[in-house]
Tab-separated table of C-alpha atoms in Angstrom:
chain	number	residue	atom	x	y	z
A	1	UNK	CA	0.723	117.201	79.233
A	2	UNK	CA	-1.691	119.423	77.462
A	3	UNK	CA	-1.733	122.808	78.916
A	4	UNK	CA	-5.185	123.431	77.659
A	5	UNK	CA	-6.539	120.902	80.001
A	6	UNK	CA	-5.773	123.362	82.810
A	7	UNK	CA	-6.214	126.586	80.874
A	8	UNK	CA	-9.157	127.852	82.921
A	9	UNK	CA	-7.446	127.053	86.211
A	10	UNK	CA	-4.286	128.582	84.962
A	11	UNK	CA	-6.122	131.883	84.046
A	12	UNK	CA	-7.755	131.988	87.454
A	13	UNK	CA	-4.528	131.145	89.189
A	14	UNK	CA	-2.720	133.890	87.339
A	15	UNK	CA	-5.485	136.436	88.273
A	16	UNK	CA	-5.311	135.256	91.884
A	17	UNK	CA	-1.538	135.697	91.860
A	18	UNK	CA	-1.842	139.134	90.437
A	19	UNK	CA	-4.409	140.019	93.174
A	20	UNK	CA	-2.038	138.710	95.808
A	21	UNK	CA	0.813	140.658	94.423
A	22	UNK	CA	-1.386	143.767	94.501
A	23	UNK	CA	-2.325	143.065	98.007
A	24	UNK	CA	1.263	142.627	99.125
A	25	UNK	CA	2.352	145.671	97.155
A	26	UNK	CA	-0.310	147.774	98.905
A	27	UNK	CA	0.621	146.402	102.301
A	28	UNK	CA	4.252	146.995	101.740
A	29	UNK	CA	3.536	150.629	100.655
A	30	UNK	CA	1.368	151.089	103.702
A	31	UNK	CA	3.700	149.691	106.259
A	32	UNK	CA	6.882	151.458	104.794
A	33	UNK	CA	5.104	154.554	103.830
A	34	UNK	CA	2.662	155.332	106.668
A	35	UNK	CA	5.240	155.839	109.334
A	36	UNK	CA	7.452	157.919	107.080
A	37	UNK	CA	4.418	159.811	105.842
A	38	UNK	CA	3.098	160.614	109.216
A	39	UNK	CA	6.494	161.774	110.389
A	40	UNK	CA	6.929	163.959	107.336
A	41	UNK	CA	3.421	165.368	107.645
A	42	UNK	CA	4.035	166.130	111.289
A	43	UNK	CA	7.313	167.867	110.314
A	44	UNK	CA	5.532	169.819	107.602
A	45	UNK	CA	2.782	170.876	110.154
A	46	UNK	CA	5.387	171.911	112.658
A	47	UNK	CA	7.278	173.833	110.013
A	48	UNK	CA	4.163	175.694	108.839
A	49	UNK	CA	3.304	176.579	112.442
A	50	UNK	CA	6.863	177.774	113.025
A	51	UNK	CA	6.768	180.046	109.977
A	52	UNK	CA	3.357	181.463	111.061
A	53	UNK	CA	4.596	182.045	114.620
A	54	UNK	CA	7.697	183.771	113.345
A	55	UNK	CA	5.714	185.882	111.019
A	56	UNK	CA	3.294	186.882	113.781
A	57	UNK	CA	5.742	187.636	116.579
A	58	UNK	CA	8.602	188.939	114.560
A	59	UNK	CA	6.623	191.257	112.216
A	60	UNK	CA	9.004	193.693	110.430
A	61	UNK	CA	6.265	196.251	109.930
A	62	UNK	CA	5.352	196.309	113.624
A	63	UNK	CA	7.621	199.330	114.260
A	64	UNK	CA	5.293	201.383	111.950
A	65	UNK	CA	2.080	199.839	113.346
A	66	UNK	CA	2.755	200.726	116.936
A	67	UNK	CA	3.150	204.431	115.992
A	68	UNK	CA	-0.623	204.689	115.731
A	69	UNK	CA	-0.898	204.249	119.447
A	70	UNK	CA	0.723	207.660	119.879
A	71	UNK	CA	-1.965	209.358	117.813
A	72	UNK	CA	-4.937	207.551	119.351
A	73	UNK	CA	-5.262	210.266	121.937
A	74	UNK	CA	-4.448	214.036	121.829
A	75	UNK	CA	-0.522	214.497	121.983
A	76	UNK	CA	-0.826	216.487	125.228
A	77	UNK	CA	-1.868	213.287	127.058
A	78	UNK	CA	0.985	211.133	125.806
A	79	UNK	CA	4.559	210.659	126.723
A	80	UNK	CA	6.187	208.511	123.977
A	81	UNK	CA	9.543	206.738	124.021
A	82	UNK	CA	10.504	204.295	121.304
A	83	UNK	CA	13.924	202.808	121.209
A	84	UNK	CA	14.647	200.089	118.532
A	85	UNK	CA	12.050	197.402	119.108
A	86	UNK	CA	11.018	198.582	122.535
A	87	UNK	CA	8.347	201.057	123.462
A	88	UNK	CA	7.471	202.765	126.705
A	89	UNK	CA	4.466	205.028	126.725
A	90	UNK	CA	2.637	206.913	129.469
A	91	UNK	CA	-0.900	208.218	128.985
A	92	UNK	CA	-2.525	210.755	131.390
A	93	UNK	CA	-6.132	211.743	132.063
A	94	UNK	CA	-7.833	209.342	129.676
A	95	UNK	CA	-11.598	209.189	129.653
A	96	UNK	CA	-13.144	205.729	129.694
A	97	UNK	CA	-13.800	205.716	125.942
A	98	UNK	CA	-10.141	206.605	125.195
A	99	UNK	CA	-8.966	203.907	127.637
A	100	UNK	CA	-11.124	201.284	125.986
A	101	UNK	CA	-9.811	202.228	122.436
A	102	UNK	CA	-6.233	202.235	123.663
A	103	UNK	CA	-6.432	198.834	125.435
A	104	UNK	CA	-8.350	197.226	122.518
A	105	UNK	CA	-5.623	198.491	120.112
A	106	UNK	CA	-2.776	197.276	122.289
A	107	UNK	CA	-4.292	193.870	122.637
A	108	UNK	CA	-4.880	193.394	119.001
A	109	UNK	CA	-1.211	194.021	118.175
A	110	UNK	CA	1.245	191.094	118.033
A	111	UNK	CA	3.654	192.680	120.627
A	112	UNK	CA	5.084	191.263	123.842
A	113	UNK	CA	3.594	193.139	126.779
A	114	UNK	CA	6.258	193.535	129.393
A	115	UNK	CA	4.249	195.757	131.605
A	116	UNK	CA	0.756	197.317	131.600
A	117	UNK	CA	-0.611	199.609	134.398
A	118	UNK	CA	-3.880	201.356	134.666
A	119	UNK	CA	-4.775	203.671	137.554
A	120	UNK	CA	-7.957	205.433	138.278
A	121	UNK	CA	-7.531	209.057	139.023
A	122	UNK	CA	-10.992	210.551	140.016
A	123	UNK	CA	-12.922	210.093	136.795
A	124	UNK	CA	-9.992	209.678	134.465
A	125	UNK	CA	-7.348	207.003	134.031
A	126	UNK	CA	-3.621	206.956	133.752
A	127	UNK	CA	-2.051	204.221	131.656
A	128	UNK	CA	1.506	203.225	131.361
A	129	UNK	CA	2.872	200.303	129.296
A	130	UNK	CA	6.119	198.810	128.102
A	131	UNK	CA	6.374	196.342	125.263
A	132	UNK	CA	8.654	195.009	122.662
A	133	UNK	CA	8.300	193.138	119.407
B	1	UNK	CA	4.575	121.729	75.046
B	2	UNK	CA	3.438	124.131	72.376
B	3	UNK	CA	1.183	127.116	72.954
B	4	UNK	CA	0.296	127.377	69.371
B	5	UNK	CA	-2.518	124.991	68.632
B	6	UNK	CA	-2.147	125.089	64.844
B	7	UNK	CA	1.367	123.809	64.938
B	8	UNK	CA	0.315	120.498	66.119
B	9	UNK	CA	-0.186	117.410	64.109
B	10	UNK	CA	-3.581	117.291	62.410
B	11	UNK	CA	-5.389	114.062	62.645
B	12	UNK	CA	-8.344	113.141	60.491
B	13	UNK	CA	-11.050	111.547	62.499
B	14	UNK	CA	-13.626	109.386	60.763
B	15	UNK	CA	-15.783	106.496	61.911
B	16	UNK	CA	-13.658	103.722	60.570
B	17	UNK	CA	-10.386	105.083	61.736
B	18	UNK	CA	-7.884	102.906	63.477
B	19	UNK	CA	-7.245	103.066	67.229
B	20	UNK	CA	-4.553	105.576	68.065
B	21	UNK	CA	-1.725	105.404	70.539
B	22	UNK	CA	-0.679	108.987	71.110
B	23	UNK	CA	2.156	110.321	73.251
B	24	UNK	CA	1.507	113.903	72.250
B	25	UNK	CA	-1.427	116.324	71.792
B	26	UNK	CA	-3.011	116.639	68.322
B	27	UNK	CA	-5.477	118.762	66.533
B	28	UNK	CA	-8.522	116.845	65.083
B	29	UNK	CA	-10.239	117.392	61.718
B	30	UNK	CA	-13.694	115.812	61.736
B	31	UNK	CA	-15.292	114.334	58.647
B	32	UNK	CA	-19.081	115.116	57.844
B	33	UNK	CA	-19.913	112.018	59.868
B	34	UNK	CA	-19.629	114.190	63.039
B	35	UNK	CA	-21.430	117.300	62.077
B	36	UNK	CA	-24.374	118.684	60.172
B	37	UNK	CA	-23.822	121.386	57.702
B	38	UNK	CA	-26.106	124.167	56.377
B	39	UNK	CA	-25.292	126.910	54.000
B	40	UNK	CA	-27.535	129.977	53.792
B	41	UNK	CA	-27.444	133.280	52.037
B	42	UNK	CA	-28.890	135.540	54.775
B	43	UNK	CA	-29.049	139.372	55.018
B	44	UNK	CA	-26.927	139.387	58.058
B	45	UNK	CA	-24.022	141.729	58.700
B	46	UNK	CA	-22.426	140.498	61.957
B	47	UNK	CA	-21.338	137.122	63.153
B	48	UNK	CA	-23.182	137.339	66.463
B	49	UNK	CA	-26.421	137.713	64.539
B	50	UNK	CA	-25.748	134.591	62.647
B	51	UNK	CA	-24.779	132.730	65.908
B	52	UNK	CA	-27.993	133.885	67.468
B	53	UNK	CA	-30.127	132.202	64.793
B	54	UNK	CA	-27.878	129.125	64.437
B	55	UNK	CA	-29.923	126.807	66.565
B	56	UNK	CA	-33.341	127.665	64.930
B	57	UNK	CA	-31.832	126.999	61.468
B	58	UNK	CA	-31.370	123.429	62.498
B	59	UNK	CA	-34.833	122.897	63.842
B	60	UNK	CA	-36.105	119.488	62.870
B	61	UNK	CA	-32.681	118.417	61.400
B	62	UNK	CA	-31.049	117.407	64.530
B	63	UNK	CA	-31.917	114.810	67.310
B	64	UNK	CA	-33.329	116.391	70.367
B	65	UNK	CA	-31.622	113.953	72.748
B	66	UNK	CA	-28.207	115.589	71.884
B	67	UNK	CA	-26.725	118.798	72.980
B	68	UNK	CA	-25.371	120.695	70.104
B	69	UNK	CA	-22.862	123.508	69.698
B	70	UNK	CA	-22.531	125.616	66.593
B	71	UNK	CA	-19.661	126.896	64.480
B	72	UNK	CA	-20.566	129.798	62.264
B	73	UNK	CA	-18.544	131.630	59.627
B	74	UNK	CA	-18.978	133.426	56.393
B	75	UNK	CA	-17.620	132.267	53.085
B	76	UNK	CA	-18.120	134.602	50.288
B	77	UNK	CA	-21.917	135.387	50.183
B	78	UNK	CA	-22.915	132.414	52.228
B	79	UNK	CA	-23.056	131.871	55.877
B	80	UNK	CA	-21.830	128.350	56.971
B	81	UNK	CA	-23.462	126.812	59.884
B	82	UNK	CA	-21.998	123.638	61.344
B	83	UNK	CA	-23.796	121.878	64.209
B	84	UNK	CA	-21.833	119.346	66.319
B	85	UNK	CA	-22.259	117.307	69.470
B	86	UNK	CA	-19.038	117.751	71.419
B	87	UNK	CA	-19.820	114.999	73.921
B	88	UNK	CA	-20.441	112.429	71.193
B	89	UNK	CA	-17.266	113.619	69.461
B	90	UNK	CA	-15.338	113.267	72.698
B	91	UNK	CA	-16.742	109.855	73.340
B	92	UNK	CA	-15.814	108.797	69.841
B	93	UNK	CA	-12.217	110.028	70.238
B	94	UNK	CA	-11.846	108.283	73.587
B	95	UNK	CA	-13.096	105.093	71.928
B	96	UNK	CA	-10.277	105.467	69.407
B	97	UNK	CA	-7.653	106.011	72.139
B	98	UNK	CA	-7.486	109.811	71.942
B	99	UNK	CA	-7.754	111.269	75.445
B	100	UNK	CA	-9.527	114.577	75.803
B	101	UNK	CA	-6.406	116.224	77.215
B	102	UNK	CA	-4.563	115.193	74.029
B	103	UNK	CA	-6.970	117.162	71.831
B	104	UNK	CA	-5.791	120.720	71.032
B	105	UNK	CA	-8.372	122.000	68.647
B	106	UNK	CA	-11.138	120.533	66.662
B	107	UNK	CA	-11.689	121.450	63.054
B	108	UNK	CA	-14.325	120.550	60.534
B	109	UNK	CA	-13.420	119.210	57.107
B	110	UNK	CA	-15.852	121.821	55.678
B	111	UNK	CA	-13.600	124.600	56.881
B	112	UNK	CA	-10.824	123.215	54.643
B	113	UNK	CA	-13.022	122.643	51.586
B	114	UNK	CA	-10.662	124.661	49.406
B	115	UNK	CA	-7.711	122.292	50.461
B	116	UNK	CA	-9.652	119.216	49.122
B	117	UNK	CA	-8.420	119.673	45.525
B	118	UNK	CA	-8.131	115.869	45.246
B	119	UNK	CA	-9.858	113.111	47.253
B	120	UNK	CA	-8.505	112.039	50.609
B	121	UNK	CA	-8.929	108.322	51.283
B	122	UNK	CA	-10.751	107.217	54.416
B	123	UNK	CA	-9.682	103.642	54.723
B	124	UNK	CA	-10.283	101.227	51.829
B	125	UNK	CA	-13.959	102.000	51.006
B	126	UNK	CA	-14.537	105.732	51.310
B	127	UNK	CA	-13.005	108.928	50.262
B	128	UNK	CA	-13.477	112.619	51.408
B	129	UNK	CA	-14.035	115.028	48.514
B	130	UNK	CA	-15.215	118.509	47.879
B	131	UNK	CA	-18.195	118.885	45.648
B	132	UNK	CA	-19.434	122.350	44.971
B	133	UNK	CA	-17.429	123.620	47.928
B	134	UNK	CA	-18.984	121.185	50.257
B	135	UNK	CA	-16.910	118.392	51.757
B	136	UNK	CA	-18.621	115.065	51.636
B	137	UNK	CA	-17.836	111.353	52.004
B	138	UNK	CA	-18.311	109.212	48.873
B	139	UNK	CA	-17.604	105.527	48.284
B	140	UNK	CA	-14.143	105.032	46.813
B	141	UNK	CA	-15.633	103.183	43.822
B	142	UNK	CA	-17.400	106.428	42.769
B	143	UNK	CA	-14.102	108.124	42.306
B	144	UNK	CA	-12.821	108.745	38.868
B	145	UNK	CA	-10.140	106.182	38.044
B	146	UNK	CA	-7.758	108.908	36.818
B	147	UNK	CA	-8.055	111.095	39.924
B	148	UNK	CA	-5.128	110.538	42.437
B	149	UNK	CA	-5.717	110.728	46.110
B	150	UNK	CA	-3.720	113.203	48.155
B	151	UNK	CA	-2.173	112.553	51.576
B	152	UNK	CA	-3.901	114.220	54.389
B	153	UNK	CA	-1.409	116.423	56.367
B	154	UNK	CA	-1.076	119.527	58.514
B	155	UNK	CA	-1.501	121.753	55.458
B	156	UNK	CA	-5.255	121.125	55.708
B	157	UNK	CA	-5.362	122.939	59.147
B	158	UNK	CA	-7.854	125.841	58.984
B	159	UNK	CA	-7.162	129.157	60.760
B	160	UNK	CA	-9.726	128.803	63.384
B	161	UNK	CA	-11.090	125.858	65.265
B	162	UNK	CA	-13.075	124.731	68.314
B	163	UNK	CA	-11.414	124.418	71.628
B	164	UNK	CA	-13.103	121.450	73.283
B	165	UNK	CA	-14.214	123.294	76.446
B	166	UNK	CA	-15.904	121.020	78.898
B	167	UNK	CA	-15.050	117.983	76.764
B	168	UNK	CA	-12.342	117.155	79.255
B	169	UNK	CA	-12.076	117.229	82.954
B	170	UNK	CA	-11.566	120.896	83.520
B	171	UNK	CA	-12.776	121.957	87.057
B	172	UNK	CA	-13.905	125.380	85.919
B	173	UNK	CA	-16.268	126.323	83.071
B	174	UNK	CA	-15.485	129.241	80.932
B	175	UNK	CA	-18.111	131.365	82.558
B	176	UNK	CA	-16.670	130.480	86.032
B	177	UNK	CA	-13.165	131.288	84.761
B	178	UNK	CA	-14.254	134.742	83.364
B	179	UNK	CA	-16.101	135.507	86.596
B	180	UNK	CA	-13.337	134.542	88.896
B	181	UNK	CA	-10.655	136.076	86.844
B	182	UNK	CA	-12.473	139.364	86.569
B	183	UNK	CA	-13.191	139.426	90.303
B	184	UNK	CA	-9.435	138.774	91.113
B	185	UNK	CA	-8.331	141.308	88.452
B	186	UNK	CA	-10.630	143.929	89.937
B	187	UNK	CA	-9.244	143.460	93.393
B	188	UNK	CA	-5.708	143.383	92.005
B	189	UNK	CA	-6.356	146.740	90.273
B	190	UNK	CA	-7.769	148.220	93.475
B	191	UNK	CA	-4.824	147.029	95.500
B	192	UNK	CA	-2.326	148.463	93.041
B	193	UNK	CA	-4.237	151.748	92.853
B	194	UNK	CA	-4.353	151.969	96.584
B	195	UNK	CA	-0.726	151.099	96.949
B	196	UNK	CA	0.269	153.624	94.401
B	197	UNK	CA	-1.808	156.207	96.152
B	198	UNK	CA	0.048	155.655	99.482
B	199	UNK	CA	3.412	155.792	97.694
B	200	UNK	CA	2.299	158.968	95.929
B	201	UNK	CA	1.079	160.612	99.145
B	202	UNK	CA	4.434	159.974	100.877
B	203	UNK	CA	6.187	161.397	97.863
B	204	UNK	CA	3.960	164.494	97.742
B	205	UNK	CA	4.503	165.175	101.383
B	206	UNK	CA	8.232	164.947	101.048
B	207	UNK	CA	8.075	167.395	98.074
B	208	UNK	CA	6.032	169.705	100.214
B	209	UNK	CA	8.654	169.590	103.016
B	210	UNK	CA	11.453	170.238	100.522
B	211	UNK	CA	9.540	173.145	99.068
B	212	UNK	CA	9.102	174.687	102.522
B	213	UNK	CA	12.889	174.183	103.270
B	214	UNK	CA	13.768	175.902	99.992
B	215	UNK	CA	11.469	178.782	100.816
B	216	UNK	CA	13.034	179.265	104.183
B	217	UNK	CA	16.674	178.437	103.928
B	218	UNK	CA	17.442	179.775	107.384
B	219	UNK	CA	15.261	176.984	108.857
B	220	UNK	CA	17.178	174.179	107.143
B	221	UNK	CA	18.659	172.920	110.420
B	222	UNK	CA	16.407	170.866	112.642
B	223	UNK	CA	18.175	172.218	115.728
B	224	UNK	CA	17.526	175.853	114.565
B	225	UNK	CA	13.910	175.038	113.957
B	226	UNK	CA	13.422	173.464	117.348
B	227	UNK	CA	15.126	176.414	118.989
B	228	UNK	CA	13.088	179.054	117.181
B	229	UNK	CA	9.802	177.052	117.644
B	230	UNK	CA	10.564	176.804	121.430
B	231	UNK	CA	11.129	180.648	121.583
B	232	UNK	CA	7.997	181.666	119.731
B	233	UNK	CA	5.721	179.046	121.174
B	234	UNK	CA	6.626	180.429	124.632
B	235	UNK	CA	5.894	183.929	123.541
B	236	UNK	CA	2.663	182.906	121.817
B	237	UNK	CA	1.392	181.039	124.864
B	238	UNK	CA	2.295	183.842	127.335
B	239	UNK	CA	0.861	186.675	125.242
B	240	UNK	CA	-2.320	184.789	124.548
B	241	UNK	CA	-2.732	184.234	128.366
B	242	UNK	CA	-2.235	188.023	129.027
B	243	UNK	CA	-4.816	189.015	126.501
B	244	UNK	CA	-7.210	186.331	127.748
B	245	UNK	CA	-6.853	187.736	131.293
B	246	UNK	CA	-7.548	191.302	130.253
B	247	UNK	CA	-10.516	190.139	128.256
B	248	UNK	CA	-11.882	188.133	131.158
B	249	UNK	CA	-11.411	190.985	133.639
B	250	UNK	CA	-13.139	193.378	131.200
B	251	UNK	CA	-16.064	191.002	131.159
B	252	UNK	CA	-16.347	191.199	134.936
B	253	UNK	CA	-17.154	194.933	134.840
B	254	UNK	CA	-20.876	195.551	135.197
B	255	UNK	CA	-23.065	198.338	136.679
B	256	UNK	CA	-21.652	199.371	140.055
B	257	UNK	CA	-18.143	198.096	139.330
B	258	UNK	CA	-15.199	200.373	138.295
B	259	UNK	CA	-11.526	199.570	137.749
B	260	UNK	CA	-9.444	201.127	140.517
B	261	UNK	CA	-6.096	199.906	139.366
B	262	UNK	CA	-4.649	197.221	137.151
B	263	UNK	CA	-1.122	196.069	136.762
B	264	UNK	CA	0.226	193.296	134.590
B	265	UNK	CA	3.775	192.174	133.904
B	266	UNK	CA	5.616	189.002	132.698
B	267	UNK	CA	4.965	187.033	135.742
B	268	UNK	CA	1.658	188.160	137.463
B	269	UNK	CA	-1.170	190.626	137.519
B	270	UNK	CA	-3.275	192.354	140.154
B	271	UNK	CA	-6.462	194.341	139.856
B	272	UNK	CA	-8.651	196.275	142.217
B	273	UNK	CA	-12.333	196.809	141.471
B	274	UNK	CA	-14.257	199.542	143.242
B	275	UNK	CA	-17.778	198.294	143.968
B	276	UNK	CA	-20.759	200.536	144.779
B	277	UNK	CA	-21.951	198.323	147.681
B	278	UNK	CA	-21.287	195.101	149.474
B	279	UNK	CA	-23.871	193.222	147.246
B	280	UNK	CA	-22.037	194.103	144.086
B	281	UNK	CA	-18.760	193.160	145.624
B	282	UNK	CA	-20.101	189.685	146.607
B	283	UNK	CA	-21.487	189.146	143.093
B	284	UNK	CA	-18.161	190.200	141.621
B	285	UNK	CA	-16.381	187.723	143.928
B	286	UNK	CA	-18.624	184.968	142.551
B	287	UNK	CA	-17.799	185.968	138.991
B	288	UNK	CA	-14.061	185.972	139.760
B	289	UNK	CA	-14.309	182.493	141.306
B	290	UNK	CA	-16.179	181.240	138.319
B	291	UNK	CA	-13.298	182.599	136.109
B	292	UNK	CA	-10.872	180.656	138.337
B	293	UNK	CA	-9.510	183.810	140.061
B	294	UNK	CA	-9.526	182.212	143.425
B	295	UNK	CA	-7.437	184.926	145.104
B	296	UNK	CA	-10.350	187.364	144.773
B	297	UNK	CA	-11.171	188.935	148.111
B	298	UNK	CA	-13.064	191.895	149.546
B	299	UNK	CA	-10.992	194.650	151.031
B	300	UNK	CA	-12.223	197.596	153.096
B	301	UNK	CA	-14.562	200.083	151.279
B	302	UNK	CA	-16.124	197.388	148.988
B	303	UNK	CA	-12.937	197.023	146.941
B	304	UNK	CA	-12.314	193.577	145.418
B	305	UNK	CA	-8.715	192.654	145.120
B	306	UNK	CA	-7.442	189.965	142.672
B	307	UNK	CA	-3.814	188.987	142.443
B	308	UNK	CA	-2.716	185.918	140.453
B	309	UNK	CA	0.366	184.543	138.851
B	310	UNK	CA	0.410	184.014	135.031
């Protein structure tokens, strides 16, 4: 048999074989890799979310940040009690502007509000809150 | 089966040759009976330029009824042009018992002109000789009596020859072969690249995960991660809800509405809005319902009371 008789067919067959190998290689990679990759990607996403949540709700600098709530109004209006990672504060006779500023600041902080009370007293407001971080 | 064409037996083909009975493939060397030769000194630098003008050089020399192919090469300062009819050659070889599939490569005697140092006998009447570097057939009687003929063997095989494409029953032409092979190779390349990309992506994601684990050694354990995630997700959800409620209630304050009291803890909240009149109170109730505070109700003295669980 003269191999040259079928040289062209042989070349095409080899190229076809190579293409089929590539196709099966790709499919194998997809079927074995996709499930694993999706699972790993999900784990990475969860991990990043966890790190972000931990950073937000367990901020080590929060103890210093909450101190500015004491200075937001004149000292005569504040009764301040901070123990460890817990804070209890009572504010008396706040005008609406001071109330707004206080509430906005509290809400912008990543702290766990345990209790928040606002009472109108004639034209002023009394505020009491407890929170931890 | 040899893949090296030049290692095959070289058979000299001439019109008066005997019928062959071959059991193996051979290379064929053709005498000038099967080709037309032209030598030209041309100011050409590249082979493709010479090939392009080959057919025009033979205008008027060849029979129009035949289809010719051309072999072109350079020898010292001259370009050698050989015109041949592959179909006629193939038919001749078949008539001599040489099947197309038994033909490896076809060479032309002119290509081996330097090997014809002595005459090669073609049967009893003719001889193949090289005169002025041109291989020609002459009558045997014209040979010098003193000159001794040499035996034609494989040593006459030139380096390059013609592969008889299309002379035998190949299903695909060279163009079709190149086209199909290129098409399949292109797809093969694309599939391999795509497969590699998937494999690489998986690896990159795993590396990213490992990097995160290295950065946060305290979160190595899956159980620890799940536990911490559950804790902080609950905190995040509850605290966002508390802030959202305060924001919504603040948005319900308009002209004629004042906050009387507000109380919020881990489980519930309640609020009392003091309204200037019943119309304002009614409008506030509508706003509360719109914000899905369905417990909103009007108390005595145009006070709107809302109490909901978190």
